Amino acid sequence: MLATVNRILLVVAGAVLVAAGIVVLTGRRPLHGRDAPLLSEQTRNQYWHAEGWWWWAVLAALTAGVLLALWWLLSQLRRPRLQAVVVDTGDGAFAVLRGRALEAAVAAEAGAQEGVAGCRVALRGRRGSPALRVALELEPHAVPADALAAVAGPVLTHARTSAGLPELPAEARLKVTSHRAQRVT
């Protein structure tokens, strides 16, 4: 979702900058010419001394714009991957397991399964309740159900026990690699 919001904001900012560039290059104010003020005296008097809803609408629009800009800025600062997982050592203390280490271990074990050409793993969620996103790239001859069962069974069970987690939810995405046609001679 964040990528879509970034694209929309980029398009809007680009359109505003293009319009501003056209106005500056042509040297004309919108609809009136170079020497005319942007707002006429009648327009300034009408809205400057307006009673009622006008200034409340302007204030509400500016507030909404500032809040949306803050939301966007804070969402840019969020880390998409979980950096560490808290592991209970059993003696009342806790250890910290690096997220990249868990990702690499699961990816190596899942990539070693029969029929799997490649594997990428991303650790998501929170420190106390992590979740995995596994992207499997299957070979053309692989059976998807067998590859998924191999990852869901021993690979995730091994990851849960080694990290000391009671549960480790996972989402798997499967993709089949393309293969070249064999030449007949």
PDB file of C-alpha atoms in Angstrom:
ATOM      1  CA  MET A   1       0.000   0.000   0.000  1.00  0.00           C
ATOM      2  CA  LEU A   2       2.828   2.370   0.813  1.00  0.00           C
ATOM      3  CA  ALA A   3       4.294   1.980  -2.661  1.00  0.00           C
ATOM      4  CA  THR A   4       0.941   2.995  -4.177  1.00  0.00           C
ATOM      5  CA  VAL A   5       0.708   6.057  -1.931  1.00  0.00           C
ATOM      6  CA  ASN A   6       4.267   7.038  -2.867  1.00  0.00           C
ATOM      7  CA  ARG A   7       3.472   6.744  -6.566  1.00  0.00           C
ATOM      8  CA  ILE A   8       0.324   8.833  -6.241  1.00  0.00           C
ATOM      9  CA  LEU A   9       2.155  11.538  -4.285  1.00  0.00           C
ATOM     10  CA  LEU A  10       4.949  11.514  -6.844  1.00  0.00           C
ATOM     11  CA  VAL A  11       2.471  11.971  -9.716  1.00  0.00           C
ATOM     12  CA  VAL A  12       0.677  14.819  -7.910  1.00  0.00           C
ATOM     13  CA  ALA A  13       3.960  16.556  -7.056  1.00  0.00           C
ATOM     14  CA  GLY A  14       5.137  16.134 -10.646  1.00  0.00           C
ATOM     15  CA  ALA A  15       1.912  17.601 -12.043  1.00  0.00           C
ATOM     16  CA  VAL A  16       2.153  20.603  -9.701  1.00  0.00           C
ATOM     17  CA  LEU A  17       5.783  21.193 -10.639  1.00  0.00           C
ATOM     18  CA  VAL A  18       5.025  20.938 -14.375  1.00  0.00           C
ATOM     19  CA  ALA A  19       2.156  23.408 -14.042  1.00  0.00           C
ATOM     20  CA  ALA A  20       4.316  25.803 -12.026  1.00  0.00           C
ATOM     21  CA  GLY A  21       7.081  25.501 -14.613  1.00  0.00           C
ATOM     22  CA  ILE A  22       4.707  26.318 -17.458  1.00  0.00           C
ATOM     23  CA  VAL A  23       3.407  29.376 -15.608  1.00  0.00           C
ATOM     24  CA  VAL A  24       6.944  30.596 -14.878  1.00  0.00           C
ATOM     25  CA  LEU A  25       8.171  29.952 -18.429  1.00  0.00           C
ATOM     26  CA  THR A  26       5.272  31.730 -20.072  1.00  0.00           C
ATOM     27  CA  GLY A  27       5.489  34.586 -17.564  1.00  0.00           C
ATOM     28  CA  ARG A  28       1.712  34.874 -17.261  1.00  0.00           C
ATOM     29  CA  ARG A  29      -0.524  34.789 -14.285  1.00  0.00           C
ATOM     30  CA  PRO A  30      -3.480  32.448 -14.743  1.00  0.00           C
ATOM     31  CA  LEU A  31      -6.134  34.021 -17.029  1.00  0.00           C
ATOM     32  CA  HIS A  32      -5.129  37.700 -16.691  1.00  0.00           C
ATOM     33  CA  GLY A  33      -1.645  38.377 -18.005  1.00  0.00           C
ATOM     34  CA  ARG A  34       1.743  39.276 -16.589  1.00  0.00           C
ATOM     35  CA  ASP A  35       0.952  42.553 -14.839  1.00  0.00           C
ATOM     36  CA  ALA A  36      -2.357  41.562 -13.257  1.00  0.00           C
ATOM     37  CA  PRO A  37      -2.335  40.464  -9.599  1.00  0.00           C
ATOM     38  CA  LEU A  38      -3.102  36.840  -8.860  1.00  0.00           C
ATOM     39  CA  LEU A  39      -6.185  37.817  -6.812  1.00  0.00           C
ATOM     40  CA  SER A  40      -8.161  40.926  -7.654  1.00  0.00           C
ATOM     41  CA  GLU A  41      -9.082  43.447  -4.965  1.00  0.00           C
ATOM     42  CA  GLN A  42     -12.724  42.391  -5.119  1.00  0.00           C
ATOM     43  CA  THR A  43     -11.797  38.733  -4.565  1.00  0.00           C
ATOM     44  CA  ARG A  44      -9.455  39.595  -1.695  1.00  0.00           C
ATOM     45  CA  ASN A  45     -12.127  41.686   0.037  1.00  0.00           C
ATOM     46  CA  GLN A  46     -14.801  39.060  -0.511  1.00  0.00           C
ATOM     47  CA  TYR A  47     -12.888  36.189   1.082  1.00  0.00           C
ATOM     48  CA  TRP A  48     -10.763  38.085   3.590  1.00  0.00           C
ATOM     49  CA  HIS A  49     -13.779  39.495   5.394  1.00  0.00           C
ATOM     50  CA  ALA A  50     -15.984  36.451   4.874  1.00  0.00           C
ATOM     51  CA  GLU A  51     -18.133  35.328   7.749  1.00  0.00           C
ATOM     52  CA  GLY A  52     -19.084  31.800   8.590  1.00  0.00           C
ATOM     53  CA  TRP A  53     -17.754  28.642   7.025  1.00  0.00           C
ATOM     54  CA  TRP A  54     -15.006  29.911   4.682  1.00  0.00           C
ATOM     55  CA  TRP A  55     -12.102  30.132   7.130  1.00  0.00           C
ATOM     56  CA  TRP A  56     -13.178  26.982   8.950  1.00  0.00           C
ATOM     57  CA  ALA A  57     -13.055  25.103   5.630  1.00  0.00           C
ATOM     58  CA  VAL A  58      -9.597  26.475   4.846  1.00  0.00           C
ATOM     59  CA  LEU A  59      -8.353  25.573   8.332  1.00  0.00           C
ATOM     60  CA  ALA A  60      -9.821  22.060   8.111  1.00  0.00           C
ATOM     61  CA  ALA A  61      -8.225  21.469   4.685  1.00  0.00           C
ATOM     62  CA  LEU A  62      -4.821  22.677   5.889  1.00  0.00           C
ATOM     63  CA  THR A  63      -5.050  20.543   9.035  1.00  0.00           C
ATOM     64  CA  ALA A  64      -5.970  17.465   6.988  1.00  0.00           C
ATOM     65  CA  GLY A  65      -3.045  18.154   4.654  1.00  0.00           C
ATOM     66  CA  VAL A  66      -0.598  18.473   7.546  1.00  0.00           C
ATOM     67  CA  LEU A  67      -1.872  15.280   9.211  1.00  0.00           C
ATOM     68  CA  LEU A  68      -1.633  13.334   5.952  1.00  0.00           C
ATOM     69  CA  ALA A  69       1.894  14.644   5.382  1.00  0.00           C
ATOM     70  CA  LEU A  70       2.904  13.564   8.910  1.00  0.00           C
ATOM     71  CA  TRP A  71       1.356  10.132   8.395  1.00  0.00           C
ATOM     72  CA  TRP A  72       3.272   9.739   5.133  1.00  0.00           C
ATOM     73  CA  LEU A  73       6.538  10.865   6.741  1.00  0.00           C
ATOM     74  CA  LEU A  74       6.175   8.461   9.676  1.00  0.00           C
ATOM     75  CA  SER A  75       5.292   5.580   7.364  1.00  0.00           C
ATOM     76  CA  GLN A  76       8.500   6.238   5.411  1.00  0.00           C
ATOM     77  CA  LEU A  77      10.541   5.891   8.601  1.00  0.00           C
ATOM     78  CA  ARG A  78       9.060   2.508   9.515  1.00  0.00           C
ATOM     79  CA  ARG A  79      11.279  -0.458   8.897  1.00  0.00           C
ATOM     80  CA  PRO A  80       9.573  -3.049   6.717  1.00  0.00           C
ATOM     81  CA  ARG A  81      11.539  -5.959   8.166  1.00  0.00           C
ATOM     82  CA  LEU A  82      11.769  -7.136  11.724  1.00  0.00           C
ATOM     83  CA  GLN A  83      15.319  -6.567  12.973  1.00  0.00           C
ATOM     84  CA  ALA A  84      15.307  -8.965  15.933  1.00  0.00           C
ATOM     85  CA  VAL A  85      13.195 -11.607  17.680  1.00  0.00           C
ATOM     86  CA  VAL A  86      13.049 -12.012  21.473  1.00  0.00           C
ATOM     87  CA  VAL A  87      13.740 -15.619  22.457  1.00  0.00           C
ATOM     88  CA  ASP A  88      12.968 -17.042  25.911  1.00  0.00           C
ATOM     89  CA  THR A  89      16.049 -18.962  27.073  1.00  0.00           C
ATOM     90  CA  GLY A  90      14.120 -20.868  29.744  1.00  0.00           C
ATOM     91  CA  ASP A  91      16.066 -19.592  32.745  1.00  0.00           C
ATOM     92  CA  GLY A  92      14.094 -16.367  33.173  1.00  0.00           C
ATOM     93  CA  ALA A  93      16.311 -14.393  30.798  1.00  0.00           C
ATOM     94  CA  PHE A  94      15.783 -13.487  27.180  1.00  0.00           C
ATOM     95  CA  ALA A  95      18.059 -13.568  24.174  1.00  0.00           C
ATOM     96  CA  VAL A  96      17.823 -11.568  20.984  1.00  0.00           C
ATOM     97  CA  LEU A  97      17.942 -13.404  17.657  1.00  0.00           C
ATOM     98  CA  ARG A  98      18.803 -11.283  14.646  1.00  0.00           C
ATOM     99  CA  GLY A  99      16.075 -11.277  12.032  1.00  0.00           C
ATOM    100  CA  ARG A 100      18.498 -11.608   9.120  1.00  0.00           C
ATOM    101  CA  ALA A 101      19.987 -14.749  10.693  1.00  0.00           C
ATOM    102  CA  LEU A 102      16.575 -16.389  11.016  1.00  0.00           C
ATOM    103  CA  GLU A 103      15.681 -15.355   7.457  1.00  0.00           C
ATOM    104  CA  ALA A 104      18.948 -16.793   6.093  1.00  0.00           C
ATOM    105  CA  ALA A 105      18.533 -20.073   7.982  1.00  0.00           C
ATOM    106  CA  VAL A 106      14.945 -20.598   6.795  1.00  0.00           C
ATOM    107  CA  ALA A 107      15.865 -19.604   3.226  1.00  0.00           C
ATOM    108  CA  ALA A 108      18.804 -22.025   3.164  1.00  0.00           C
ATOM    109  CA  GLU A 109      16.771 -24.912   4.532  1.00  0.00           C
ATOM    110  CA  ALA A 110      13.775 -24.233   2.263  1.00  0.00           C
ATOM    111  CA  GLY A 111      16.031 -23.741  -0.768  1.00  0.00           C
ATOM    112  CA  ALA A 112      17.589 -27.160  -0.175  1.00  0.00           C
ATOM    113  CA  GLN A 113      14.224 -28.930  -0.593  1.00  0.00           C
ATOM    114  CA  GLU A 114      13.686 -30.965  -3.740  1.00  0.00           C
ATOM    115  CA  GLY A 115      12.084 -28.986  -6.554  1.00  0.00           C
ATOM    116  CA  VAL A 116      12.933 -25.565  -5.100  1.00  0.00           C
ATOM    117  CA  ALA A 117      15.178 -23.456  -7.335  1.00  0.00           C
ATOM    118  CA  GLY A 118      15.400 -20.472  -4.996  1.00  0.00           C
ATOM    119  CA  CYS A 119      13.895 -19.038  -1.850  1.00  0.00           C
ATOM    120  CA  ARG A 120      13.571 -15.571  -0.327  1.00  0.00           C
ATOM    121  CA  VAL A 121      12.366 -15.030   3.229  1.00  0.00           C
ATOM    122  CA  ALA A 122      11.279 -11.823   4.972  1.00  0.00           C
ATOM    123  CA  LEU A 123      10.596 -11.598   8.695  1.00  0.00           C
ATOM    124  CA  ARG A 124       7.612  -9.361   9.523  1.00  0.00           C
ATOM    125  CA  GLY A 125       5.524  -8.563  12.566  1.00  0.00           C
ATOM    126  CA  ARG A 126       6.665  -7.602  16.066  1.00  0.00           C
ATOM    127  CA  ARG A 127       9.494  -8.796  18.278  1.00  0.00           C
ATOM    128  CA  GLY A 128       7.174 -10.910  20.422  1.00  0.00           C
ATOM    129  CA  SER A 129       5.056 -12.254  17.557  1.00  0.00           C
ATOM    130  CA  PRO A 130       7.022 -12.528  14.319  1.00  0.00           C
ATOM    131  CA  ALA A 131       5.692 -13.862  11.010  1.00  0.00           C
ATOM    132  CA  LEU A 132       7.475 -15.104   7.916  1.00  0.00           C
ATOM    133  CA  ARG A 133       6.852 -14.323   4.255  1.00  0.00           C
ATOM    134  CA  VAL A 134       8.397 -17.032   2.114  1.00  0.00           C
ATOM    135  CA  ALA A 135       8.740 -16.708  -1.666  1.00  0.00           C
ATOM    136  CA  LEU A 136       9.571 -20.030  -3.276  1.00  0.00           C
ATOM    137  CA  GLU A 137      10.799 -20.300  -6.840  1.00  0.00           C
ATOM    138  CA  LEU A 138       9.992 -23.780  -8.052  1.00  0.00           C
ATOM    139  CA  GLU A 139      11.642 -25.737 -10.823  1.00  0.00           C
ATOM    140  CA  PRO A 140       9.427 -26.597 -13.819  1.00  0.00           C
ATOM    141  CA  HIS A 141       9.160 -30.278 -12.852  1.00  0.00           C
ATOM    142  CA  ALA A 142       8.351 -29.636  -9.163  1.00  0.00           C
ATOM    143  CA  VAL A 143       5.013 -30.473  -7.604  1.00  0.00           C
ATOM    144  CA  PRO A 144       3.812 -27.330  -5.758  1.00  0.00           C
ATOM    145  CA  ALA A 145       1.917 -29.286  -3.069  1.00  0.00           C
ATOM    146  CA  ASP A 146       5.009 -31.327  -2.192  1.00  0.00           C
ATOM    147  CA  ALA A 147       7.260 -28.259  -2.023  1.00  0.00           C
ATOM    148  CA  LEU A 148       4.735 -26.401   0.130  1.00  0.00           C
ATOM    149  CA  ALA A 149       4.321 -29.387   2.457  1.00  0.00           C
ATOM    150  CA  ALA A 150       8.096 -29.675   2.835  1.00  0.00           C
ATOM    151  CA  VAL A 151       8.394 -26.005   3.780  1.00  0.00           C
ATOM    152  CA  ALA A 152       5.304 -25.964   6.012  1.00  0.00           C
ATOM    153  CA  GLY A 153       6.333 -29.137   7.802  1.00  0.00           C
ATOM    154  CA  PRO A 154       9.981 -29.638   8.692  1.00  0.00           C
ATOM    155  CA  VAL A 155      11.359 -26.232   7.721  1.00  0.00           C
ATOM    156  CA  LEU A 156       8.917 -24.156   9.785  1.00  0.00           C
ATOM    157  CA  THR A 157       8.947 -26.655  12.653  1.00  0.00           C
ATOM    158  CA  HIS A 158      12.734 -26.439  12.791  1.00  0.00           C
ATOM    159  CA  ALA A 159      12.577 -22.624  12.701  1.00  0.00           C
ATOM    160  CA  ARG A 160      10.029 -22.567  15.552  1.00  0.00           C
ATOM    161  CA  THR A 161      12.000 -24.905  17.778  1.00  0.00           C
ATOM    162  CA  SER A 162      15.378 -23.300  17.126  1.00  0.00           C
ATOM    163  CA  ALA A 163      14.017 -19.800  17.800  1.00  0.00           C
ATOM    164  CA  GLY A 164      12.013 -20.971  20.817  1.00  0.00           C
ATOM    165  CA  LEU A 165       8.749 -19.620  19.434  1.00  0.00           C
ATOM    166  CA  PRO A 166       5.446 -21.336  20.242  1.00  0.00           C
ATOM    167  CA  GLU A 167       4.050 -20.291  16.871  1.00  0.00           C
ATOM    168  CA  LEU A 168       5.515 -18.780  13.752  1.00  0.00           C
ATOM    169  CA  PRO A 169       2.863 -17.968  11.140  1.00  0.00           C
ATOM    170  CA  ALA A 170       4.061 -17.991   7.562  1.00  0.00           C
ATOM    171  CA  GLU A 171       2.762 -16.885   4.198  1.00  0.00           C
ATOM    172  CA  ALA A 172       4.134 -18.700   1.166  1.00  0.00           C
ATOM    173  CA  ARG A 173       4.129 -17.457  -2.406  1.00  0.00           C
ATOM    174  CA  LEU A 174       5.013 -19.877  -5.138  1.00  0.00           C
ATOM    175  CA  LYS A 175       6.443 -19.075  -8.549  1.00  0.00           C
ATOM    176  CA  VAL A 176       7.593 -21.466 -11.240  1.00  0.00           C
ATOM    177  CA  THR A 177      10.830 -20.666 -13.055  1.00  0.00           C
ATOM    178  CA  SER A 178      10.654 -20.520 -16.790  1.00  0.00           C
ATOM    179  CA  HIS A 179      12.692 -23.015 -18.714  1.00  0.00           C
ATOM    180  CA  ARG A 180      14.080 -22.853 -22.176  1.00  0.00           C
ATOM    181  CA  ALA A 181      12.699 -25.090 -24.863  1.00  0.00           C
ATOM    182  CA  GLN A 182      14.955 -27.984 -25.760  1.00  0.00           C
ATOM    183  CA  ARG A 183      16.322 -27.997 -29.270  1.00  0.00           C
ATOM    184  CA  VAL A 184      15.610 -30.968 -31.405  1.00  0.00           C
ATOM    185  CA  THR A 185      18.402 -31.947 -33.794  1.00  0.00           C
TER     186      THR A 185
END
